[in-house]
Every structure is written in C-alpha cells, then in structure tokens.
PDB file of C-alpha atoms and ligand atoms in Angstrom:
ATOM      1  CA  MET A   1      18.705   5.224 -25.316  1.00 53.00           C
ATOM      2  CA  VAL A   2      17.545   6.749 -22.020  1.00 58.00           C
ATOM      3  CA  GLN A   3      16.552  10.364 -22.498  1.00 60.00           C
ATOM      4  CA  THR A   4      17.779  12.520 -19.608  1.00 77.00           C
ATOM      5  CA  ILE A   5      15.205  15.014 -18.452  1.00 92.00           C
ATOM      6  CA  GLU A   6      16.039  18.687 -18.103  1.00 96.00           C
ATOM      7  CA  THR A   7      16.362  20.122 -14.598  1.00 98.00           C
ATOM      8  CA  ILE A   8      16.305  23.728 -13.392  1.00 98.00           C
ATOM      9  CA  SER A   9      17.455  24.606  -9.885  1.00 98.00           C
ATOM     10  CA  ASP A  10      17.498  28.401  -9.980  1.00 98.00           C
ATOM     11  CA  PRO A  11      14.067  29.929  -9.146  1.00 98.00           C
ATOM     12  CA  THR A  12      14.671  32.876 -11.519  1.00 98.00           C
ATOM     13  CA  ALA A  13      15.475  30.503 -14.390  1.00 98.00           C
ATOM     14  CA  MET A  14      12.379  28.457 -13.524  1.00 98.00           C
ATOM     15  CA  ARG A  15      10.183  31.538 -13.684  1.00 98.00           C
ATOM     16  CA  ARG A  16      11.782  32.545 -16.992  1.00 98.00           C
ATOM     17  CA  PHE A  17      11.023  29.088 -18.400  1.00 98.00           C
ATOM     18  CA  SER A  18       7.367  29.340 -17.269  1.00 98.00           C
ATOM     19  CA  ASP A  19       7.041  32.843 -18.749  1.00 98.00           C
ATOM     20  CA  GLU A  20       8.337  31.557 -22.090  1.00 98.00           C
ATOM     21  CA  GLN A  21       5.858  28.681 -22.058  1.00 98.00           C
ATOM     22  CA  LYS A  22       2.990  31.051 -21.354  1.00 97.00           C
ATOM     23  CA  ARG A  23       4.047  33.482 -24.052  1.00 98.00           C
ATOM     24  CA  ALA A  24       3.980  30.538 -26.464  1.00 98.00           C
ATOM     25  CA  GLY A  25       0.396  29.844 -25.322  1.00 98.00           C
ATOM     26  CA  ARG A  26       1.310  26.594 -23.586  1.00 98.00           C
ATOM     27  CA  ARG A  27      -0.574  25.450 -20.471  1.00 98.00           C
ATOM     28  CA  ILE A  28       1.562  24.353 -17.534  1.00 98.00           C
ATOM     29  CA  ALA A  29       0.550  21.623 -15.071  1.00 98.00           C
ATOM     30  CA  PHE A  30       2.574  21.323 -11.880  1.00 99.00           C
ATOM     31  CA  VAL A  31       3.249  18.365  -9.564  1.00 99.00           C
ATOM     32  CA  PRO A  32       5.061  19.333  -6.335  1.00 98.00           C
ATOM     33  CA  THR A  33       6.912  16.480  -4.577  1.00 98.00           C
ATOM     34  CA  MET A  34       9.655  15.792  -2.087  1.00 98.00           C
ATOM     35  CA  GLY A  35      11.272  13.229  -4.399  1.00 97.00           C
ATOM     36  CA  ALA A  36      11.894   9.525  -3.725  1.00 96.00           C
ATOM     37  CA  LEU A  37       9.373   9.156  -6.528  1.00 97.00           C
ATOM     38  CA  HIS A  38       7.225   6.019  -6.674  1.00 98.00           C
ATOM     39  CA  ALA A  39       4.325   4.882  -8.848  1.00 98.00           C
ATOM     40  CA  GLY A  40       1.949   7.182  -6.906  1.00 98.00           C
ATOM     41  CA  HIS A  41       3.938  10.264  -7.909  1.00 98.00           C
ATOM     42  CA  ALA A  42       4.142   8.900 -11.476  1.00 98.00           C
ATOM     43  CA  SER A  43       0.330   8.634 -11.574  1.00 98.00           C
ATOM     44  CA  LEU A  44       0.119  12.346 -10.666  1.00 98.00           C
ATOM     45  CA  ILE A  45       2.555  13.264 -13.454  1.00 98.00           C
ATOM     46  CA  GLU A  46       0.610  11.117 -15.948  1.00 98.00           C
ATOM     47  CA  ARG A  47      -2.594  12.847 -14.868  1.00 98.00           C
ATOM     48  CA  ALA A  48      -0.963  16.287 -15.251  1.00 98.00           C
ATOM     49  CA  ARG A  49       0.192  15.261 -18.731  1.00 98.00           C
ATOM     50  CA  THR A  50      -3.407  14.771 -19.902  1.00 97.00           C
ATOM     51  CA  SER A  51      -4.410  18.382 -19.163  1.00 93.00           C
ATOM     52  CA  ALA A  52      -1.378  20.447 -20.170  1.00 98.00           C
ATOM     53  CA  ASP A  53       1.210  21.153 -22.827  1.00 98.00           C
ATOM     54  CA  CYS A  54       4.033  21.299 -20.333  1.00 98.00           C
ATOM     55  CA  VAL A  55       4.411  19.326 -17.087  1.00 98.00           C
ATOM     56  CA  VAL A  56       6.698  20.641 -14.349  1.00 98.00           C
ATOM     57  CA  THR A  57       7.537  18.494 -11.311  1.00 98.00           C
ATOM     58  CA  SER A  58       9.385  19.928  -8.338  1.00 98.00           C
ATOM     59  CA  ILE A  59      11.626  17.919  -6.053  1.00 98.00           C
ATOM     60  CA  PHE A  60      12.366  19.685  -2.806  1.00 98.00           C
ATOM     61  CA  VAL A  61      12.594  18.182   0.668  1.00 98.00           C
ATOM     62  CA  ASN A  62      11.192  21.171   2.509  1.00 97.00           C
ATOM     63  CA  PRO A  63      12.837  21.541   5.935  1.00 97.00           C
ATOM     64  CA  THR A  64      10.126  23.830   7.342  1.00 96.00           C
ATOM     65  CA  GLN A  65       7.421  21.155   7.249  1.00 96.00           C
ATOM     66  CA  PHE A  66       9.438  18.706   9.367  1.00 95.00           C
ATOM     67  CA  GLY A  67       9.346  18.872  13.172  1.00 93.00           C
ATOM     68  CA  PRO A  68      12.587  18.823  15.222  1.00 91.00           C
ATOM     69  CA  ASN A  69      12.241  15.089  15.957  1.00 89.00           C
ATOM     70  CA  GLU A  70      11.141  14.070  12.461  1.00 90.00           C
ATOM     71  CA  ASP A  71      13.056  12.419   9.641  1.00 88.00           C
ATOM     72  CA  PHE A  72      14.252  15.421   7.592  1.00 94.00           C
ATOM     73  CA  GLU A  73      17.889  14.268   7.541  1.00 94.00           C
ATOM     74  CA  GLN A  74      16.969  10.623   6.847  1.00 92.00           C
ATOM     75  CA  TYR A  75      14.268  11.366   4.267  1.00 93.00           C
ATOM     76  CA  PRO A  76      15.132   9.268   1.170  1.00 93.00           C
ATOM     77  CA  ARG A  77      16.886  11.258  -1.573  1.00 96.00           C
ATOM     78  CA  THR A  78      17.135   9.414  -4.906  1.00 96.00           C
ATOM     79  CA  LEU A  79      17.510  12.154  -7.526  1.00 97.00           C
ATOM     80  CA  GLU A  80      18.897  10.102 -10.403  1.00 97.00           C
ATOM     81  CA  ALA A  81      16.141   7.478 -10.239  1.00 97.00           C
ATOM     82  CA  ASP A  82      13.578  10.258  -9.741  1.00 98.00           C
ATOM     83  CA  LEU A  83      14.595  12.015 -12.960  1.00 98.00           C
ATOM     84  CA  LEU A  84      14.233   8.772 -14.866  1.00 98.00           C
ATOM     85  CA  ARG A  85      10.802   8.054 -13.401  1.00 98.00           C
ATOM     86  CA  ALA A  86       9.558  11.609 -13.908  1.00 98.00           C
ATOM     87  CA  GLY A  87      10.652  11.524 -17.563  1.00 98.00           C
ATOM     88  CA  GLN A  88       9.014   8.159 -18.167  1.00 97.00           C
ATOM     89  CA  ALA A  89       5.744   9.431 -16.664  1.00 98.00           C
ATOM     90  CA  GLY A  90       5.683  12.377 -19.084  1.00 98.00           C
ATOM     91  CA  CYS A  91       7.289  15.233 -17.161  1.00 98.00           C
ATOM     92  CA  ASP A  92       9.074  17.931 -19.219  1.00 98.00           C
ATOM     93  CA  ILE A  93      11.066  19.815 -16.574  1.00 98.00           C
ATOM     94  CA  VAL A  94      12.075  18.978 -13.010  1.00 98.00           C
ATOM     95  CA  PHE A  95      12.564  21.950 -10.697  1.00 98.00           C
ATOM     96  CA  THR A  96      15.220  21.026  -8.108  1.00 98.00           C
ATOM     97  CA  PRO A  97      16.000  24.072  -5.948  1.00 98.00           C
ATOM     98  CA  SER A  98      18.352  23.863  -2.964  1.00 98.00           C
ATOM     99  CA  THR A  99      17.355  24.986   0.526  1.00 97.00           C
ATOM    100  CA  ALA A 100      19.488  28.126   0.007  1.00 97.00           C
ATOM    101  CA  ASP A 101      17.609  28.824  -3.250  1.00 97.00           C
ATOM    102  CA  MET A 102      14.251  28.611  -1.493  1.00 98.00           C
ATOM    103  CA  TYR A 103      15.168  30.246   1.838  1.00 97.00           C
ATOM    104  CA  PRO A 104      18.145  32.530   1.047  1.00 96.00           C
ATOM    105  CA  ASP A 105      17.678  34.441   4.299  1.00 96.00           C
ATOM    106  CA  GLY A 106      15.888  31.838   6.423  1.00 94.00           C
ATOM    107  CA  VAL A 107      12.129  32.048   6.942  1.00 94.00           C
ATOM    108  CA  ASN A 108      10.965  35.623   7.480  1.00 94.00           C
ATOM    109  CA  CYS A 109       7.505  35.296   5.959  1.00 95.00           C
ATOM    110  CA  ASN A 110       5.098  32.488   6.592  1.00 94.00           C
ATOM    111  CA  VAL A 111       1.665  31.464   5.315  1.00 97.00           C
ATOM    112  CA  ASN A 112      -0.337  30.976   8.478  1.00 96.00           C
ATOM    113  CA  VAL A 113      -3.366  28.711   7.963  1.00 95.00           C
ATOM    114  CA  LYS A 114      -6.009  28.747  10.709  1.00 94.00           C
ATOM    115  CA  GLY A 115      -8.883  26.610  11.898  1.00 94.00           C
ATOM    116  CA  ALA A 116      -9.813  22.989  12.356  1.00 92.00           C
ATOM    117  CA  ILE A 117      -8.240  21.828   9.103  1.00 94.00           C
ATOM    118  CA  VAL A 118      -4.763  22.592  10.483  1.00 95.00           C
ATOM    119  CA  GLU A 119      -5.346  22.176  14.215  1.00 95.00           C
ATOM    120  CA  THR A 120      -6.662  18.608  14.238  1.00 97.00           C
ATOM    121  CA  PHE A 121      -5.231  15.183  13.288  1.00 97.00           C
ATOM    122  CA  GLU A 122      -1.919  15.717  11.410  1.00 95.00           C
ATOM    123  CA  GLY A 123      -1.916  19.336  12.580  1.00 95.00           C
ATOM    124  CA  GLU A 124      -2.184  18.242  16.203  1.00 94.00           C
ATOM    125  CA  SER A 125       0.430  15.489  15.819  1.00 90.00           C
ATOM    126  CA  ARG A 126       2.818  17.711  13.849  1.00 92.00           C
ATOM    127  CA  PRO A 127       2.587  21.339  15.060  1.00 93.00           C
ATOM    128  CA  GLY A 128       3.683  23.812  12.367  1.00 94.00           C
ATOM    129  CA  HIS A 129       3.635  21.159   9.650  1.00 96.00           C
ATOM    130  CA  PHE A 130       0.806  22.645   7.600  1.00 97.00           C
ATOM    131  CA  ASN A 131       2.168  26.202   7.807  1.00 97.00           C
ATOM    132  CA  GLY A 132       5.412  24.788   6.385  1.00 97.00           C
ATOM    133  CA  VAL A 133       3.463  23.045   3.612  1.00 98.00           C
ATOM    134  CA  ALA A 134       1.327  26.107   2.816  1.00 98.00           C
ATOM    135  CA  THR A 135       4.378  28.386   2.717  1.00 98.00           C
ATOM    136  CA  ILE A 136       6.426  26.186   0.393  1.00 98.00           C
ATOM    137  CA  VAL A 137       3.449  25.528  -1.906  1.00 98.00           C
ATOM    138  CA  ALA A 138       2.737  29.282  -2.122  1.00 98.00           C
ATOM    139  CA  LYS A 139       6.400  29.898  -3.001  1.00 98.00           C
ATOM    140  CA  LEU A 140       6.385  27.137  -5.612  1.00 98.00           C
ATOM    141  CA  PHE A 141       3.114  28.451  -7.091  1.00 99.00           C
ATOM    142  CA  ASN A 142       4.693  31.925  -7.409  1.00 98.00           C
ATOM    143  CA  ILE A 143       7.842  30.563  -9.053  1.00 98.00           C
ATOM    144  CA  VAL A 144       6.303  27.993 -11.402  1.00 98.00           C
ATOM    145  CA  SER A 145       3.088  29.941 -12.015  1.00 98.00           C
ATOM    146  CA  PRO A 146       1.185  26.928 -13.373  1.00 98.00           C
ATOM    147  CA  ASP A 147      -2.341  26.817 -14.790  1.00 98.00           C
ATOM    148  CA  SER A 148      -3.124  23.701 -12.775  1.00 98.00           C
ATOM    149  CA  ALA A 149      -1.507  21.673  -9.998  1.00 98.00           C
ATOM    150  CA  VAL A 150      -2.050  18.025  -9.077  1.00 98.00           C
ATOM    151  CA  PHE A 151      -2.055  16.802  -5.456  1.00 98.00           C
ATOM    152  CA  GLY A 152      -2.713  13.324  -4.097  1.00 98.00           C
ATOM    153  CA  LEU A 153      -5.767  12.468  -1.988  1.00 98.00           C
ATOM    154  CA  LYS A 154      -3.329  10.242  -0.073  1.00 98.00           C
ATOM    155  CA  ASP A 155      -2.614  13.399   1.976  1.00 98.00           C
ATOM    156  CA  TYR A 156      -6.272  14.242   2.494  1.00 98.00           C
ATOM    157  CA  GLN A 157      -5.854  16.942   5.135  1.00 98.00           C
ATOM    158  CA  GLN A 158      -3.154  18.563   2.999  1.00 98.00           C
ATOM    159  CA  THR A 159      -5.620  18.823   0.100  1.00 98.00           C
ATOM    160  CA  LEU A 160      -7.952  20.872   2.333  1.00 98.00           C
ATOM    161  CA  VAL A 161      -5.048  23.168   3.221  1.00 98.00           C
ATOM    162  CA  ILE A 162      -4.059  23.568  -0.449  1.00 98.00           C
ATOM    163  CA  ARG A 163      -7.637  24.376  -1.445  1.00 98.00           C
ATOM    164  CA  ALA A 164      -7.894  26.990   1.338  1.00 97.00           C
ATOM    165  CA  LEU A 165      -4.514  28.478   0.381  1.00 98.00           C
ATOM    166  CA  THR A 166      -5.407  28.706  -3.313  1.00 98.00           C
ATOM    167  CA  ARG A 167      -8.795  30.247  -2.632  1.00 98.00           C
ATOM    168  CA  ASP A 168      -7.785  32.657   0.155  1.00 98.00           C
ATOM    169  CA  LEU A 169      -4.591  33.928  -1.518  1.00 98.00           C
ATOM    170  CA  ASN A 170      -6.267  34.128  -4.960  1.00 98.00           C
ATOM    171  CA  PHE A 171      -3.884  31.911  -6.889  1.00 98.00           C
ATOM    172  CA  PRO A 172      -5.336  31.548 -10.412  1.00 98.00           C
ATOM    173  CA  ILE A 173      -4.516  27.838 -10.379  1.00 98.00           C
ATOM    174  CA  SER A 174      -6.911  24.961 -10.785  1.00 98.00           C
ATOM    175  CA  ILE A 175      -6.334  22.281  -8.148  1.00 98.00           C
ATOM    176  CA  ASP A 176      -6.732  18.703  -9.319  1.00 98.00           C
ATOM    177  CA  LEU A 177      -6.903  15.892  -6.750  1.00 98.00           C
ATOM    178  CA  ALA A 178      -5.713  12.434  -7.754  1.00 98.00           C
ATOM    179  CA  PRO A 179      -6.706   9.044  -6.267  1.00 98.00           C
ATOM    180  CA  THR A 180      -4.329   7.113  -4.028  1.00 98.00           C
ATOM    181  CA  SER A 181      -2.080   4.627  -5.780  1.00 98.00           C
ATOM    182  CA  ARG A 182      -1.735   1.360  -3.836  1.00 98.00           C
ATOM    183  CA  GLU A 183       0.426  -1.713  -3.808  1.00 97.00           C
ATOM    184  CA  SER A 184      -1.247  -5.045  -4.659  1.00 97.00           C
ATOM    185  CA  ASN A 185      -2.107  -5.696  -0.985  1.00 97.00           C
ATOM    186  CA  GLY A 186      -3.787  -2.291  -0.651  1.00 98.00           C
ATOM    187  CA  LEU A 187      -0.921  -0.515   1.127  1.00 98.00           C
ATOM    188  CA  ALA A 188      -0.862   3.120  -0.030  1.00 98.00           C
ATOM    189  CA  ARG A 189       2.397   3.890  -1.786  1.00 98.00           C
ATOM    190  CA  SER A 190       4.632   6.236   0.169  1.00 96.00           C
ATOM    191  CA  SER A 191       8.262   7.311   0.018  1.00 91.00           C
ATOM    192  CA  ARG A 192       8.504   6.196   3.658  1.00 90.00           C
ATOM    193  CA  ASN A 193       7.469   2.600   2.847  1.00 95.00           C
ATOM    194  CA  VAL A 194      11.171   1.887   2.186  1.00 92.00           C
ATOM    195  CA  TYR A 195      11.595   1.925   5.978  1.00 93.00           C
ATOM    196  CA  LEU A 196       9.199  -1.073   6.347  1.00 96.00           C
ATOM    197  CA  SER A 197      10.496  -4.640   6.530  1.00 96.00           C
ATOM    198  CA  GLU A 198       8.876  -7.249   4.272  1.00 96.00           C
ATOM    199  CA  ALA A 199       6.844  -8.595   7.237  1.00 97.00           C
ATOM    200  CA  GLU A 200       5.728  -5.070   8.190  1.00 97.00           C
ATOM    201  CA  ARG A 201       4.610  -4.393   4.609  1.00 97.00           C
ATOM    202  CA  GLU A 202       2.314  -7.428   4.831  1.00 97.00           C
ATOM    203  CA  LYS A 203       0.959  -6.297   8.207  1.00 98.00           C
ATOM    204  CA  ALA A 204       0.412  -2.761   6.902  1.00 98.00           C
ATOM    205  CA  ALA A 205      -2.282  -4.123   4.549  1.00 98.00           C
ATOM    206  CA  VAL A 206      -4.596  -3.916   7.575  1.00 98.00           C
ATOM    207  CA  LEU A 207      -4.977  -0.148   7.021  1.00 98.00           C
ATOM    208  CA  TYR A 208      -6.676  -0.709   3.679  1.00 98.00           C
ATOM    209  CA  ARG A 209      -8.813  -3.526   5.137  1.00 98.00           C
ATOM    210  CA  ALA A 210      -9.948  -1.231   7.951  1.00 98.00           C
ATOM    211  CA  LEU A 211     -10.831   1.541   5.494  1.00 98.00           C
ATOM    212  CA  CYS A 212     -12.745  -0.829   3.189  1.00 98.00           C
ATOM    213  CA  GLN A 213     -14.698  -2.320   6.095  1.00 98.00           C
ATOM    214  CA  ALA A 214     -15.692   1.082   7.441  1.00 98.00           C
ATOM    215  CA  THR A 215     -16.723   2.212   3.940  1.00 98.00           C
ATOM    216  CA  ALA A 216     -18.791  -0.963   3.494  1.00 98.00           C
ATOM    217  CA  SER A 217     -20.447  -0.448   6.865  1.00 97.00           C
ATOM    218  CA  LEU A 218     -21.406   3.124   5.941  1.00 97.00           C
ATOM    219  CA  ALA A 219     -22.764   1.849   2.604  1.00 96.00           C
ATOM    220  CA  GLU A 220     -24.850  -0.733   4.506  1.00 95.00           C
ATOM    221  CA  GLY A 221     -26.497   2.037   6.513  1.00 96.00           C
ATOM    222  CA  GLU A 222     -24.339   2.585   9.606  1.00 97.00           C
ATOM    223  CA  ARG A 223     -24.441   6.326  10.379  1.00 97.00           C
ATOM    224  CA  ARG A 224     -23.209   6.416  14.003  1.00 98.00           C
ATOM    225  CA  ARG A 225     -19.724   7.890  14.168  1.00 98.00           C
ATOM    226  CA  HIS A 226     -18.678   6.037  17.327  1.00 98.00           C
ATOM    227  CA  VAL A 227     -19.583   2.680  15.743  1.00 98.00           C
ATOM    228  CA  LEU A 228     -17.538   3.468  12.623  1.00 98.00           C
ATOM    229  CA  ASP A 229     -14.610   4.652  14.807  1.00 98.00           C
ATOM    230  CA  GLN A 230     -14.801   1.401  16.800  1.00 98.00           C
ATOM    231  CA  LEU A 231     -14.839  -0.658  13.623  1.00 98.00           C
ATOM    232  CA  LEU A 232     -11.631   1.043  12.443  1.00 98.00           C
ATOM    233  CA  ALA A 233      -9.963   0.502  15.830  1.00 98.00           C
ATOM    234  CA  ASP A 234     -11.051  -3.143  16.046  1.00 98.00           C
ATOM    235  CA  THR A 235      -9.699  -3.981  12.591  1.00 98.00           C
ATOM    236  CA  LEU A 236      -6.379  -2.223  13.218  1.00 98.00           C
ATOM    237  CA  GLY A 237      -6.248  -3.973  16.622  1.00 98.00           C
ATOM    238  CA  GLN A 238      -5.824  -7.290  14.781  1.00 97.00           C
ATOM    239  CA  VAL A 239      -2.158  -6.335  14.333  1.00 98.00           C
ATOM    240  CA  PRO A 240      -0.709  -5.991  17.845  1.00 97.00           C
ATOM    241  CA  GLU A 241       2.491  -4.264  16.606  1.00 97.00           C
ATOM    242  CA  ILE A 242       0.399  -1.268  15.540  1.00 98.00           C
ATOM    243  CA  SER A 243       0.114   1.744  17.793  1.00 97.00           C
ATOM    244  CA  ILE A 244      -2.784   3.952  16.693  1.00 98.00           C
ATOM    245  CA  ASP A 245      -2.333   7.702  16.584  1.00 97.00           C
ATOM    246  CA  TYR A 246      -5.853   8.279  15.284  1.00 97.00           C
ATOM    247  CA  ALA A 247      -8.466   6.214  13.457  1.00 98.00           C
ATOM    248  CA  ARG A 248     -11.577   8.285  12.922  1.00 98.00           C
ATOM    249  CA  ALA A 249     -14.633   8.856  10.765  1.00 98.00           C
ATOM    250  CA  VAL A 250     -15.107  12.612  10.222  1.00 98.00           C
ATOM    251  CA  ASP A 251     -16.920  15.080   7.993  1.00 98.00           C
ATOM    252  CA  ALA A 252     -14.858  15.323   4.796  1.00 98.00           C
ATOM    253  CA  GLN A 253     -15.459  19.078   4.313  1.00 96.00           C
ATOM    254  CA  ASN A 254     -14.287  20.396   7.681  1.00 95.00           C
ATOM    255  CA  LEU A 255     -13.037  17.355   9.666  1.00 97.00           C
ATOM    256  CA  SER A 256     -15.763  17.855  12.307  1.00 97.00           C
ATOM    257  CA  SER A 257     -17.120  14.899  14.295  1.00 97.00           C
ATOM    258  CA  PRO A 258     -20.936  14.749  14.226  1.00 98.00           C
ATOM    259  CA  GLU A 259     -22.647  12.047  16.316  1.00 98.00           C
ATOM    260  CA  GLN A 260     -24.283  10.751  13.143  1.00 98.00           C
ATOM    261  CA  PHE A 261     -23.533  11.351   9.477  1.00 98.00           C
ATOM    262  CA  GLY A 262     -26.564  12.889   7.767  1.00 96.00           C
ATOM    263  CA  ALA A 263     -27.996  12.095   4.333  1.00 95.00           C
ATOM    264  CA  GLY A 264     -25.903  13.580   1.534  1.00 95.00           C
ATOM    265  CA  SER A 265     -22.834  14.155   3.708  1.00 96.00           C
ATOM    266  CA  ASP A 266     -19.295  13.293   2.689  1.00 98.00           C
ATOM    267  CA  VAL A 267     -17.294  11.251   5.142  1.00 98.00           C
ATOM    268  CA  VAL A 268     -13.552  10.641   5.288  1.00 98.00           C
ATOM    269  CA  PHE A 269     -11.986   7.858   7.327  1.00 98.00           C
ATOM    270  CA  LEU A 270      -8.596   9.069   8.563  1.00 98.00           C
ATOM    271  CA  LEU A 271      -5.881   6.737   9.858  1.00 98.00           C
ATOM    272  CA  ALA A 272      -2.436   7.467  11.267  1.00 97.00           C
ATOM    273  CA  LEU A 273      -0.421   4.919  13.193  1.00 97.00           C
ATOM    274  CA  ARG A 274       3.002   3.600  13.976  1.00 97.00           C
ATOM    275  CA  LEU A 275       4.270   0.257  12.771  1.00 97.00           C
ATOM    276  CA  GLY A 276       7.876  -0.458  13.687  1.00 91.00           C
ATOM    277  CA  CYS A 277       9.763   2.789  13.168  1.00 92.00           C
ATOM    278  CA  VAL A 278       7.385   4.077  10.485  1.00 94.00           C
ATOM    279  CA  ARG A 279       4.443   6.417  10.812  1.00 94.00           C
ATOM    280  CA  LEU A 280       1.849   5.364   8.241  1.00 97.00           C
ATOM    281  CA  PHE A 281      -1.234   7.215   7.246  1.00 95.00           C
ATOM    282  CA  ASP A 282      -4.065   6.599   4.867  1.00 98.00           C
ATOM    283  CA  ASN A 283      -7.667   7.597   4.289  1.00 98.00           C
ATOM    284  CA  MET A 284     -10.773   6.781   2.300  1.00 98.00           C
ATOM    285  CA  LEU A 285     -13.631   9.009   1.163  1.00 98.00           C
ATOM    286  CA  ALA A 286     -17.236   7.862   1.175  1.00 98.00           C
ATOM    287  CA  SER A 287     -20.629   9.515   0.755  1.00 96.00           C
ATOM    288  CA  VAL A 288     -23.906   9.012   2.543  1.00 96.00           C
ATOM    289  CA  PRO A 289     -26.628   8.834  -0.154  1.00 88.00           C
ATOM    290  CA  ALA A 290     -29.039  11.782  -0.236  1.00 87.00           C
ATOM    291  CA  VAL A 291     -32.575  10.612   0.550  1.00 78.00           C
TER     292      VAL A 291
HETATM  293  P1  AMP B   1       5.343  13.824  -1.258  1.00 50.29           P
HETATM  294  O1  AMP B   1       6.523  13.643  -2.147  1.00 50.29           O
HETATM  295  O2  AMP B   1       5.142  12.704  -0.291  1.00 50.29           O
HETATM  296  O3  AMP B   1       5.279  15.189  -0.643  1.00 50.29           O
HETATM  297  O4  AMP B   1       4.083  13.731  -2.212  1.00 50.29           O
HETATM  298  C1  AMP B   1       3.960  14.540  -3.353  1.00 50.29           C
HETATM  299  C2  AMP B   1       2.568  14.397  -3.898  1.00 50.29           C
HETATM  300  O5  AMP B   1       2.333  13.016  -4.228  1.00 50.29           O
HETATM  301  C3  AMP B   1       1.478  14.794  -2.895  1.00 50.29           C
HETATM  302  O6  AMP B   1       0.450  15.493  -3.584  1.00 50.29           O
HETATM  303  C4  AMP B   1       1.005  13.464  -2.373  1.00 50.29           C
HETATM  304  O7  AMP B   1      -0.326  13.490  -1.912  1.00 50.29           O
HETATM  305  C5  AMP B   1       1.127  12.608  -3.629  1.00 50.29           C
HETATM  306  N1  AMP B   1       1.206  11.182  -3.288  1.00 50.29           N
HETATM  307  C6  AMP B   1       2.008  10.591  -2.368  1.00 50.29           C
HETATM  308  N2  AMP B   1       1.755   9.269  -2.294  1.00 50.29           N
HETATM  309  C7  AMP B   1       0.762   9.023  -3.188  1.00 50.29           C
HETATM  310  C8  AMP B   1       0.041   7.848  -3.581  1.00 50.29           C
HETATM  311  N3  AMP B   1       0.276   6.678  -3.025  1.00 50.29           N
HETATM  312  N4  AMP B   1      -0.910   7.984  -4.535  1.00 50.29           N
HETATM  313  C9  AMP B   1      -1.181   9.179  -5.105  1.00 50.29           C
HETATM  314  N5  AMP B   1      -0.537  10.328  -4.775  1.00 50.29           N
HETATM  315  C10 AMP B   1       0.412  10.245  -3.829  1.00 50.29           C
END
C-alpha cells in the first residue's frame, strides 16, 4: 500500500508542528524546493534524513525569484508525484503554502543581498533573482525553524547567497551542501530538463564534458584563467545549437576572476547557456593543491 505523506499548507500550523517537534527534543532538517521533484531533490531529502529525526520539505514556486519574462506560469507543477517521491526518500512532512499564505499583503519587506555574489553571473542575467531567493528562504527558515537545511551545489551561486544570509541574519541553522545528482550521460538533473527533447538531452551532455575537461586541465597544472575559460568555450562550441551565456573559471569563495589561480585556491567552473528553449546551468568545484 502506498503511504500518503502528510502536508501542511498553513504557515502557523507549520510553525506549531516544528515547535512540537522541538519540545519533544527532535532535530528538524529542512529541504526547500520548488517541486517537480526529481532524483536530485530525493538525494537531498535522503541526506537530510541521515542527520535528523524529522525531515521537512517545502514545495513552493516562489513568484518573487522569477523575472517578468521567465517561466513562472509554465514552471512544472506535479504535486501528487512529488508527495510520493518525497515520502519514498524519507520526508516526514511536506510544507505546501500558497502564494497568498506566503505573501498575504504582497512584498513589503525584502532581504537585500549585496556584493559580487549577487551582482555577477546569475545575478547579472536575472536581476532581483537572488533577493527573491534570500527573502523566501528567510521566511521559510522563520516558519520551519529547522536545525539544519540542505541545499544543492547544483545552484552554486545560490549556496553563497544562503551562507551569507544565514551568517548575516544570525539564523541558528547549519547549512549542508549536497553534491549534484546527474543523469547517466552527466547532465545535471533539473526540473527544467522536461523541456528538452531527447536529442537536446544528448547534446546537453557537453556541459559535463566541458566541466570535466577544465577540471582535468587544472589538475594537470593549468593555472591561467583565460586558458581555462577558452577550454570551456571550445568544448561547448562543439554543439552549434548552444548559445553561451557564460562559461567561466572563477574563485569559488567570492566569484572573482584572478589572472592565475594560486596554490591552495578553490576554483569553480560556472556554465549557463541556452539550448533550444531551455536555459541550462551547471558547475564544478576544483582545488589547486597547496605547495
Ligand atoms: P529547486 O526546486 O530547483 O529550487 O531546487 C531545490 C533544491 O534542490 C536546491 O537546493 C537545488 O540546488 C537542489 N537541486 C536541484 N537540482 C539538483 C541536482 N541535480 N542535484 C542535487 N541537488 C539539486
């Protein structure tokens, strides 16, 4: 028999549930999502399960992190399948607020994140996106009040924003970052992959190839940023249908662009591009050995 998982949509009821858990001495781990759950989300829930007594997943397609010309209306919504997947992965409660629950009087207060981590790359391509993310995550943290929260490294720049938010607004929540779950050809799983045709899915494997080649080149001793950038562009250029938004090697701590990566530094390769009607993005972390 399929066990149906419990959902809560009212923020006050969600907070009451969390308070009860805490009073009973149970640790809560939280996995925020926008739904259309896939194996990547499931891996986050499974990871949360290992560190807590109670796992809460939220499903909320947050309108304030979508730009006016983005896919908010079309974003896949698959609640029934999501509840099944969340339950199978070990989630206890799914928080499913409506937009009216989360923004009863519109948006009057905003978390405003500053600096390079929100002004470059995704921040530049999607103005206001990270303030929308930071605001909804702060609201969810206040409602769910978890001990820990799991986020995917798939959204690398977002993890920097979440770390800054948690530190600067003093949320007593431990942030756990989970590796990217990939399909067998290396394509990072994403709710938006449903928009790709079968042929495009095959072509999209080039992102992972580009990331692996750049990582290998760094491991073999290449330290010059422009050479690593060119390597990414050349590999992606093998698929003419791709239009590159950015493909760059940057410092993983602050997204700066040194001429050369020094010994002991952490590097992240960041990719965002269009293939057909889909915007894909992916990344890979690598370290330069300390001498
Ligand atoms: P989303 O529903 O796209 O907002 O994603 C919810 C969470 O799942 C975020 O922390 C994402 O980084 C994470 N996530 C999305 N795709 C993957 C993936 N392929 N592997 C691991 N985590 C992922």
